[in-house]
Short mmCIF file of C-alpha atoms in Angstrom, two decimals:
data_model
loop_
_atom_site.label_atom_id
_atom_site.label_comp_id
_atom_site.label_asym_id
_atom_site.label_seq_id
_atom_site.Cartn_x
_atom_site.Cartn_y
_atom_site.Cartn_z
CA UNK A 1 -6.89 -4.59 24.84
CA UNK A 2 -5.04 -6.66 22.45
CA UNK A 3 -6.66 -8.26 19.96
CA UNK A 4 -5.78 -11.82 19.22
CA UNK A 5 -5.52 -13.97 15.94
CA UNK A 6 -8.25 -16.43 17.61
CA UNK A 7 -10.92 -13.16 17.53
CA UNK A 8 -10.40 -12.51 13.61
CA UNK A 9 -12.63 -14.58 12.05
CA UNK A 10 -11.99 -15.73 8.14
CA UNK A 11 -13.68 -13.46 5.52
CA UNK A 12 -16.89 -14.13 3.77
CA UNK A 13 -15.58 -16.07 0.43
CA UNK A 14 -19.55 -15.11 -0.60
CA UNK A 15 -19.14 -12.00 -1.47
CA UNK A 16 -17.36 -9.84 -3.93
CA UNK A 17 -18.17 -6.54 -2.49
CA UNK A 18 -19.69 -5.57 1.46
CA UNK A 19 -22.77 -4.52 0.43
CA UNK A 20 -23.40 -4.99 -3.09
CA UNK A 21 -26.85 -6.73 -4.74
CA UNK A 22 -27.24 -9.55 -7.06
CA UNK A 23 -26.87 -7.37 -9.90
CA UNK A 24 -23.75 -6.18 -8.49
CA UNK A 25 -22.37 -9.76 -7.54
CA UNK A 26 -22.93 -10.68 -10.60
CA UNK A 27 -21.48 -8.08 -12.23
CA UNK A 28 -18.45 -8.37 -10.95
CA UNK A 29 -18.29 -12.65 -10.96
CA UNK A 30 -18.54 -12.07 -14.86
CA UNK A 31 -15.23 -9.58 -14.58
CA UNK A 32 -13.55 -12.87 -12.91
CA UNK A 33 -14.77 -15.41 -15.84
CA UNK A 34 -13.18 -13.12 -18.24
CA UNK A 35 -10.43 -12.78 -16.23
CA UNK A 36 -9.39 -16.08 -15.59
CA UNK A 37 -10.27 -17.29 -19.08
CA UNK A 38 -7.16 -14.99 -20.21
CA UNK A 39 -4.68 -16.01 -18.34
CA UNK A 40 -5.50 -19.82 -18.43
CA UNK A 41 -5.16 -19.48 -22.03
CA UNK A 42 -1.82 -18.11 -21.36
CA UNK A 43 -0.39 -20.55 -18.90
CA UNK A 44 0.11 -24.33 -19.80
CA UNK A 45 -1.57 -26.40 -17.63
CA UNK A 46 1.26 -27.73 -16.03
CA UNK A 47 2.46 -24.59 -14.91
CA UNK A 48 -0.08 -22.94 -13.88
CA UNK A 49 -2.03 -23.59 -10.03
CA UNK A 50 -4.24 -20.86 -9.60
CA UNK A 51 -5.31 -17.03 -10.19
CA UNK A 52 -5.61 -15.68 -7.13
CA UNK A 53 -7.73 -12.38 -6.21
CA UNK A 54 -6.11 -9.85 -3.81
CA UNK A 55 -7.34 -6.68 -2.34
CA UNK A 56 -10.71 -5.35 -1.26
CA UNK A 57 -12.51 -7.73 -3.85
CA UNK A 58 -10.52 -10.95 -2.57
CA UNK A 59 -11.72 -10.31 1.32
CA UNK A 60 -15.31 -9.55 0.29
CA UNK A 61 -14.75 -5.77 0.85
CA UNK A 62 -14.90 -4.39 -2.42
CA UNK A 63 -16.24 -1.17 -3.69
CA UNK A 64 -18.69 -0.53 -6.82
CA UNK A 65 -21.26 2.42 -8.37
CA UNK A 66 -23.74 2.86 -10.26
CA UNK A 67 -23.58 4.85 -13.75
CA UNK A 68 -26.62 5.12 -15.50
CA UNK A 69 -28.09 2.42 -12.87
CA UNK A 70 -25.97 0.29 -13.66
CA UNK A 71 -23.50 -1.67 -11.55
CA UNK A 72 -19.52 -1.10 -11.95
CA UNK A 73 -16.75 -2.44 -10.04
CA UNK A 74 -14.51 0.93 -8.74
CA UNK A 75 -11.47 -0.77 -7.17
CA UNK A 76 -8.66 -2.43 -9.25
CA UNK A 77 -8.48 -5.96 -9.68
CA UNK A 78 -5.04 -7.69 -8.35
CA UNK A 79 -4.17 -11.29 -8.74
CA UNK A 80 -1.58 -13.46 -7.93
CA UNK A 81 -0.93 -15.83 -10.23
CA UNK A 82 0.62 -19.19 -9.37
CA UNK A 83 2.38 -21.04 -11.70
CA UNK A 84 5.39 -23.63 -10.96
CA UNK A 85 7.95 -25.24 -13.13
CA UNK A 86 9.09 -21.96 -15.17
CA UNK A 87 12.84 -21.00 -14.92
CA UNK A 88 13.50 -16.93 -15.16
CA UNK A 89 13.29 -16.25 -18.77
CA UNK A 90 9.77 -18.46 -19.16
CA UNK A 91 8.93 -16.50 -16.05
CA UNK A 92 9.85 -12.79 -18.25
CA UNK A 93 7.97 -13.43 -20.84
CA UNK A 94 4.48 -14.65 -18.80
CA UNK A 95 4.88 -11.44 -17.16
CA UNK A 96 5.07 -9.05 -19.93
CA UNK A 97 2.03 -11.20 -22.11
CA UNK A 98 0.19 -10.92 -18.77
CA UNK A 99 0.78 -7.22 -18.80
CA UNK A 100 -0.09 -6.66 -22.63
CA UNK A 101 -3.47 -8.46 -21.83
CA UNK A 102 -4.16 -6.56 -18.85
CA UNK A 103 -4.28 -3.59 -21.32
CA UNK A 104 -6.99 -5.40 -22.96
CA UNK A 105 -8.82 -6.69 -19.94
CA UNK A 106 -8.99 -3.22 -18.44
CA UNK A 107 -10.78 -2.27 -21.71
CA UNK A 108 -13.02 -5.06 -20.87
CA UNK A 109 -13.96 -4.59 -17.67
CA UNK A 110 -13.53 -1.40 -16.78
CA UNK A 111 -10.75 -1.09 -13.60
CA UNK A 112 -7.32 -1.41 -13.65
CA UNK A 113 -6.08 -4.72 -13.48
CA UNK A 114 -2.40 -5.71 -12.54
CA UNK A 115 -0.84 -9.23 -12.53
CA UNK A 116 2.04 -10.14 -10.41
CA UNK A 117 3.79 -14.06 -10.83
CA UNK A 118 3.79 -15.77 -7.33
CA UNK A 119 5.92 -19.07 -7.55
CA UNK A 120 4.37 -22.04 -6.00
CA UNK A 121 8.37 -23.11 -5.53
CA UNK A 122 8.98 -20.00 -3.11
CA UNK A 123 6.15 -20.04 -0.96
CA UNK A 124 6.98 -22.05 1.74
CA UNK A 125 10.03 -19.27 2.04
CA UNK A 126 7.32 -16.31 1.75
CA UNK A 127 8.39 -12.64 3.75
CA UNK A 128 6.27 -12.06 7.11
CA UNK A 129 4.73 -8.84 5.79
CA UNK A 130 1.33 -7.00 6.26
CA UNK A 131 1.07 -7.77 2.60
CA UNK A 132 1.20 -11.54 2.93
CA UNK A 133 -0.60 -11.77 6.23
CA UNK A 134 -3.75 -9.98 4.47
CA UNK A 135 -3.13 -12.38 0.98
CA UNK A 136 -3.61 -15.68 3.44
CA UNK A 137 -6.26 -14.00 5.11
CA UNK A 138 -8.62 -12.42 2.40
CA UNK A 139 -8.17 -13.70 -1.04
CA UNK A 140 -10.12 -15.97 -3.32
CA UNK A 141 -9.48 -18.36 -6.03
CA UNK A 142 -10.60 -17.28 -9.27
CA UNK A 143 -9.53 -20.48 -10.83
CA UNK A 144 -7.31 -23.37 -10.26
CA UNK A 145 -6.70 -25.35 -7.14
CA UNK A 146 -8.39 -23.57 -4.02
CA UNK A 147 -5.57 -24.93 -1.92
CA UNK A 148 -2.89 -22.97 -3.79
CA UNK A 149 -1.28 -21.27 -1.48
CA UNK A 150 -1.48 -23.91 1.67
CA UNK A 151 2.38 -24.00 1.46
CA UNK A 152 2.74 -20.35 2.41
CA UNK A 153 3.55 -20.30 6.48
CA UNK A 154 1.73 -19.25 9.46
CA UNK A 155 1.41 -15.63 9.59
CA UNK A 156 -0.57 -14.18 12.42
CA UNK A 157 -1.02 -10.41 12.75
CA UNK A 158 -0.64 -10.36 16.57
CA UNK A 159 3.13 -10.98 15.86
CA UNK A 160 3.70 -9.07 12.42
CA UNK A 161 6.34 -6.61 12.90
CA UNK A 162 5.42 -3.32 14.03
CA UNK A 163 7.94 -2.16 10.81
CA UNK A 164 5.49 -3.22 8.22
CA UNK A 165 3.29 -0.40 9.38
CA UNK A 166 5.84 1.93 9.20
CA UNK A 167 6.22 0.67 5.75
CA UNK A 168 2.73 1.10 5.06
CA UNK A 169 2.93 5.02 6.33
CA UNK A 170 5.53 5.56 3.99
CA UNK A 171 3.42 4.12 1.32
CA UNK A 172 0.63 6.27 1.57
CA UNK A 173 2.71 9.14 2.45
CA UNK A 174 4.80 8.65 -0.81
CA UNK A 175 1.11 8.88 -2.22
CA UNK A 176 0.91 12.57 -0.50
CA UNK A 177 4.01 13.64 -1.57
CA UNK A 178 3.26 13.05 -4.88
CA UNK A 179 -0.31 15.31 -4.07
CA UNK A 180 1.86 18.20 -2.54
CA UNK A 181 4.50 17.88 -6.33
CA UNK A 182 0.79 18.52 -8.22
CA UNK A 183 -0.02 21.57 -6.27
CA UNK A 184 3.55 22.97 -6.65
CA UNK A 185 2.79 22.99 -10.44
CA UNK A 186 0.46 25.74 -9.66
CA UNK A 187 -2.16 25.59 -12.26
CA UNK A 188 -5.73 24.23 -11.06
CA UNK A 189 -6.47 20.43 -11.02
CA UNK A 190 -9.05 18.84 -13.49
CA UNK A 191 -11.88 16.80 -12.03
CA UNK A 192 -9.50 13.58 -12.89
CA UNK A 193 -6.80 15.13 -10.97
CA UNK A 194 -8.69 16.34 -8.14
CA UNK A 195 -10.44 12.95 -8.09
CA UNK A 196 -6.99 11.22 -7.77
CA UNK A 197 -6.10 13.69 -5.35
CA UNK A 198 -8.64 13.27 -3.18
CA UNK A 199 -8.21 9.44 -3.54
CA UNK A 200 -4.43 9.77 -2.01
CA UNK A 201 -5.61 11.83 0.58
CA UNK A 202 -8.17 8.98 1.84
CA UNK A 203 -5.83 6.20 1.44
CA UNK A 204 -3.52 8.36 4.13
CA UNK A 205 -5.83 8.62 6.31
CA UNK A 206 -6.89 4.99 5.97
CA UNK A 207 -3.39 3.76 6.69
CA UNK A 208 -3.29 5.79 9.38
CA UNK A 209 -6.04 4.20 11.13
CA UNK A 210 -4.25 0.99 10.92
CA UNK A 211 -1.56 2.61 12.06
CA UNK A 212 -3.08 3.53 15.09
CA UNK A 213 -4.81 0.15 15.51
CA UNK A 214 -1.47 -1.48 15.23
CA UNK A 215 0.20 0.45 17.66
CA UNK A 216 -2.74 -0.30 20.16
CA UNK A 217 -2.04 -4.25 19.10
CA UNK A 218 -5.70 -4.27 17.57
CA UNK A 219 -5.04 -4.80 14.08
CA UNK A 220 -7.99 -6.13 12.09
CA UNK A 221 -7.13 -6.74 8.66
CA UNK A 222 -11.57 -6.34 7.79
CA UNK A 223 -12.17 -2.71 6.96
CA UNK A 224 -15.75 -3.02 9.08
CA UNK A 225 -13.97 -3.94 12.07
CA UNK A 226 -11.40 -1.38 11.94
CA UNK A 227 -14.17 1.01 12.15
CA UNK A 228 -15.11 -0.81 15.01
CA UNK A 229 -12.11 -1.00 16.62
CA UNK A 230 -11.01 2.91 16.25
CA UNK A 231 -14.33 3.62 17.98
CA UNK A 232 -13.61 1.98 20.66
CA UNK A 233 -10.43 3.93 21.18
CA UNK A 234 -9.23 6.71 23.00
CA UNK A 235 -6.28 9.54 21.56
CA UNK A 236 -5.96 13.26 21.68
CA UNK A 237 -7.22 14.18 18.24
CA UNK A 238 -9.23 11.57 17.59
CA UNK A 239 -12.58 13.66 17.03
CA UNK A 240 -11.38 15.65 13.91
CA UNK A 241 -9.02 12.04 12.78
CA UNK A 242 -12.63 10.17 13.12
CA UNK A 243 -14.34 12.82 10.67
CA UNK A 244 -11.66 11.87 8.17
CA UNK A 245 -11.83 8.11 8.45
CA UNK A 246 -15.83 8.21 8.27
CA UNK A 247 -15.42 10.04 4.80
CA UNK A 248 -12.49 7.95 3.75
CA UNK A 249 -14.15 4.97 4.82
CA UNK A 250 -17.59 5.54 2.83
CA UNK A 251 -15.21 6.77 -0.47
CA UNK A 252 -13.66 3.22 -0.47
CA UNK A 253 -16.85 1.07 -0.51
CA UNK A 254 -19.29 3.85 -2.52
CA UNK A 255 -16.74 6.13 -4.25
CA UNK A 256 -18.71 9.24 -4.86
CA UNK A 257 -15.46 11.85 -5.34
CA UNK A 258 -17.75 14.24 -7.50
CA UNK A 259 -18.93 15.65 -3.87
CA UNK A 260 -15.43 17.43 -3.33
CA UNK A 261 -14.97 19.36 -6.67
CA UNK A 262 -15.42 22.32 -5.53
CA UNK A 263 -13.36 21.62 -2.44
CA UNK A 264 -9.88 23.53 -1.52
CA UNK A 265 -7.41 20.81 -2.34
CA UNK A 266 -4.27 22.64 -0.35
CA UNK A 267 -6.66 22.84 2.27
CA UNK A 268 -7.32 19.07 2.26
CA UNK A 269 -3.79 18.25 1.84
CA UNK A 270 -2.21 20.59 4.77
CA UNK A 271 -5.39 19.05 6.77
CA UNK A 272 -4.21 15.35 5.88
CA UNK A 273 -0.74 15.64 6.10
CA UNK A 274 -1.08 16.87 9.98
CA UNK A 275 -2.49 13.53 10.41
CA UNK A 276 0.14 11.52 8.96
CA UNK A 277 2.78 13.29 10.81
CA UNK A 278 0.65 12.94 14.23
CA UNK A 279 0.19 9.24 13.10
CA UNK A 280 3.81 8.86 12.24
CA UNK A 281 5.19 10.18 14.75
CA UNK A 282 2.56 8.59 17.72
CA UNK A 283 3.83 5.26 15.77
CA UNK A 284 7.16 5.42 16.20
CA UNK A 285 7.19 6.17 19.67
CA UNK A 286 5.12 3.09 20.40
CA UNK A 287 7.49 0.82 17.78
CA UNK A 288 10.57 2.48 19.26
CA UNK A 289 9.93 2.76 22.71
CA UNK A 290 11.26 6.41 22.73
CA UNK A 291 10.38 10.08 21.94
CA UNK A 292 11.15 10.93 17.88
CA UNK A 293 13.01 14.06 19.32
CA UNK A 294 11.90 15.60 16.21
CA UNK A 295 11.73 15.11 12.28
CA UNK A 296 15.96 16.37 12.04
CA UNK A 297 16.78 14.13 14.64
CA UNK A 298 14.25 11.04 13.17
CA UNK A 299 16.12 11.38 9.87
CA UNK A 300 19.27 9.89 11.19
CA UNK A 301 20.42 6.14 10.60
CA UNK A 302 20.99 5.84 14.08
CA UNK A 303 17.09 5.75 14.60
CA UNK A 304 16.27 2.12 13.25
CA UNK A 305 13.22 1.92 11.13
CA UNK A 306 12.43 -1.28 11.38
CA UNK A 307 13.24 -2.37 7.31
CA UNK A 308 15.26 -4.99 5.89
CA UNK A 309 15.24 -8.42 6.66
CA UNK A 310 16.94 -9.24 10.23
CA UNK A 311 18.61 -11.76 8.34
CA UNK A 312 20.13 -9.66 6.16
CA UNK A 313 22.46 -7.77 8.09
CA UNK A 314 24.46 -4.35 7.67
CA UNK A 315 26.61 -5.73 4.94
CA UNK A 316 24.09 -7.01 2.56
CA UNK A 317 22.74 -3.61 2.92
CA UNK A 318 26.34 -2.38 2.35
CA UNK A 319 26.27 -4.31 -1.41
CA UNK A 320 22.67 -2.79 -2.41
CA UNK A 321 24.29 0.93 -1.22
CA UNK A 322 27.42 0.19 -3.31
CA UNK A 323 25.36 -1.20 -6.62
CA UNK A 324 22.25 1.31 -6.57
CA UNK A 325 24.25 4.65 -5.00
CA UNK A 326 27.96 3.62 -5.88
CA UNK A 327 31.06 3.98 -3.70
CA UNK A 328 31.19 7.36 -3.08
CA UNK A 329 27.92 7.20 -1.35
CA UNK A 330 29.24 4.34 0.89
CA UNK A 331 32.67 6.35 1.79
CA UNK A 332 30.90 9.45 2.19
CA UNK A 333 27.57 8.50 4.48
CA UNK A 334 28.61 4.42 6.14
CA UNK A 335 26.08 4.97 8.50
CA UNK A 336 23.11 5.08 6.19
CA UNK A 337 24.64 2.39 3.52
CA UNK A 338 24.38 0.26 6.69
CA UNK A 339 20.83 0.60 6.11
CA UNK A 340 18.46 -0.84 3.86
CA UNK A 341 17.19 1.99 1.49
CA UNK A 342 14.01 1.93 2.47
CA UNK A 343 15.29 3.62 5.63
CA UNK A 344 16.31 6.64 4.06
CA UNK A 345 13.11 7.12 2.58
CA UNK A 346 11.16 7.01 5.82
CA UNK A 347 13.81 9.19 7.61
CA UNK A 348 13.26 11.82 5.02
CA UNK A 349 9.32 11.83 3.86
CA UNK A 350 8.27 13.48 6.93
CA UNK A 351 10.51 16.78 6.55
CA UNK A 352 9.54 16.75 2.96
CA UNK A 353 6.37 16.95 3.69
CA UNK A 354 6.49 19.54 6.23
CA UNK A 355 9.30 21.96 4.98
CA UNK A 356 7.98 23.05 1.69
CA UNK A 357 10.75 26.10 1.10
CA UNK A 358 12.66 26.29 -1.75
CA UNK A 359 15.58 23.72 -0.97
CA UNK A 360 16.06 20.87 1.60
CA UNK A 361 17.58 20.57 5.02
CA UNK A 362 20.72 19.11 5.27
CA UNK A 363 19.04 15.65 6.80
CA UNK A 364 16.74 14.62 4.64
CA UNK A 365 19.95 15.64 1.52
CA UNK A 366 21.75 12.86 3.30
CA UNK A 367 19.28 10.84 3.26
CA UNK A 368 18.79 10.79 -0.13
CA UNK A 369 22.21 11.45 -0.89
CA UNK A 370 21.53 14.40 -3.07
CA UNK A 371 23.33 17.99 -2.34
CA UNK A 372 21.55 20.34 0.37
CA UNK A 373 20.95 22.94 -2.13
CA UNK A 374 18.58 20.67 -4.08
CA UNK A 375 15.61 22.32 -5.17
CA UNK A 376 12.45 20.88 -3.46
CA UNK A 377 10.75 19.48 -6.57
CA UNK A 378 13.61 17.89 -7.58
CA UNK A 379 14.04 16.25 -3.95
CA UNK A 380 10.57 15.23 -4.51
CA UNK A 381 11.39 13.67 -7.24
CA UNK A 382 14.55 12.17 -6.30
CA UNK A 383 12.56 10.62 -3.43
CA UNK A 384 9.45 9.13 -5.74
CA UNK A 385 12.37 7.13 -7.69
CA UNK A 386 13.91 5.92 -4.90
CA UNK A 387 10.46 4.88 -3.47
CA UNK A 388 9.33 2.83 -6.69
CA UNK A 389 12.09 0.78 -5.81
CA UNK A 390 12.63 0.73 -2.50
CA UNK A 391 8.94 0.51 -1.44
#
């Protein structure tokens, strides 16, 4: 049954975390005081509207622990900040004194924490993306005016474009290509590596959930519901997929990674990655209306991918091919420079992923517009540049 915008109720603006105490509450509110006293101090007053707090902590759904019994926020911190009334080079140089000061405040508080400039001036022209929809949904105002970002427009999740969760597939599948580059190195992963591996391999199986949720027009942006919601639901596979999303699940509220040190991390990732491609592959026949026909024949332009603005149109895309790949690339492949980047990358993740031999198909070469006797690391890496910009 489809789920409508009119059955997703607003998040708790309460909370910090889903089931933290006081002492965790707290803990975390005095993270935000610190926070926001920075970057006030950095923004004039006329220019700045409002730090805004994204993610898991924003929608009430972060994750903490306990070391030494005492609370500690787990998740990064991401803001938004909203300032108006700065032209592009006052705009620079905000951006690179909010990133020296993040060094500091990540000293201070213990997480990552990453600023990004939002200007008040563009909102009312915001993208419909996943991204956005979950920002208007589940975020809270640090500081500033708790209207902010009223301007923003209307964006339901009933309606988002099914692309966006092909995006967010690619995302997280980016994140397990970089997993299967660390176990090509060959030597064994520290307890910070296999921590961070492990992390990757949760946040693929997490997207894939939404994934599956999406394609079932169910979407729930609340991580509690999704659970819900996937229970409810009926796929061939979904036993072992449900085993994966209970442990993923529990990880992202009470991290406790230590429990899989001992674990078989090629294992893990062989395990994970035949969920993504079931996922991806499920997906696209839903978005697409029609069988994949297989990875070769899904890394072809002619299979649309659902990225790019529609407003953009095949010769916009043409002008990005020509500046970031050059004219050569656009004579040699017109197809593909018809297509926003971000194409290619999806096209060729999935046969990366699954054809681990010492070069690359010719498809996924195309794609990337390297030579089909590249080396499979340095396809790997070839994609993971592409996909820092492109993503």
């Amino acid at each position: 049954m489809a789920l409508l915008d009119g059955d997703i109720a607003p998040p708790s603006r309460e909370r910090y975390t889903l089931d933290g105490d006081a002492s965790v509450e707290a803990r975390i509110s005095r993270d935000q005081t610190l926070v926001a006293r920075a970057v006030e101090a950095l923004v004039a007053p006329g220019n700045f509207r409002a730090l805004v707090l994204l993610g898991g902590y924003g929608r009430g759904e972060g994750g903490y622990v306990l070391h030494n019994g005492r609370p500690e926020p787990y998740n990064d911190y991401d803001y938004f900040v909203v300032v108006r009334g700065l032209d592009r080079t006052q705009r620079h140089r905000l951006t690179q004194a909010l990133a020296e000061h993040a060094r500091t405040l990540e000293h201070d508080v213990g997480v990552e924490v990453d600023f990004a400039l939002l200007r008040e001036e563009a909102l009312p022209g915001a993208e419909y993306s996943l991204m956005n929809a979950e920002m208007i949904w589940g975020h809270r105002v640090v500081a500033g005016a708790p209207d902010a970002l009223k301007a923003m427009p209307s964006m339901p999740f009933s309606s988002l474009p099914l692309g966006e969760f092909t995006r967010l597939l690619l995302n997280r599948g980016a994140l397990l290509l970089m997993n299967q580059r660390r176990l090509a190195g060959g030597s064994t992963l520290s307890g910070e590596e296999q921590e961070v591996f492990f992390k990757y391999l949760f946040k693929a199986v997490l997207a894939c959930g939404d994934a599956r949720l999406a394609g079932n027009h169910s979407y729930h942006p609340s991580y509690v519901k999704k659970r819900d919601l996937l229970r409810e639901m009926v796929w061939h596979g979904k036993g072992p997929f449900m085993d994966l999303y209970a442990q993923a699940w529990e990880n992202k509220f009470h991290p406790d990674y230590g429990r899989y040190a001992g674990e078989n991390a090629a294992a893990w990732q062989k395990r994970v990655v035949c969920v993504w491609l079931d996922t991806l592959s499920w997906f696209e026949q839903k978005r697409t209306g029609e069988s994949t026909g297989g990875w070769d024949a899904y890394c072809s332009p002619a299979i649309l991918k659902g990225q790019g603005h529609k407003s953009w149109g095949g010769l916009r895309n043409v002008a990005i091919t020509l500046r970031d790949f050059g004219l050569a690339e656009v004579l040699r492949q017109p197809l593909w420079s018809l297509r926003y980047p971000r194409e290619r990358l999806i096209s060729a993740l999935p046969l990366l992923l699954s054809n681990l031999g010492a070069g690359i198909a010719p498809a996924p070469a195309k794609a990337l517009a390297v030579s089909s006797d590249t080396p499979w690391p340095e396809a790997a890496e070839t994609f993971l540049h592409m996909w820092r910009r492109y993503a």
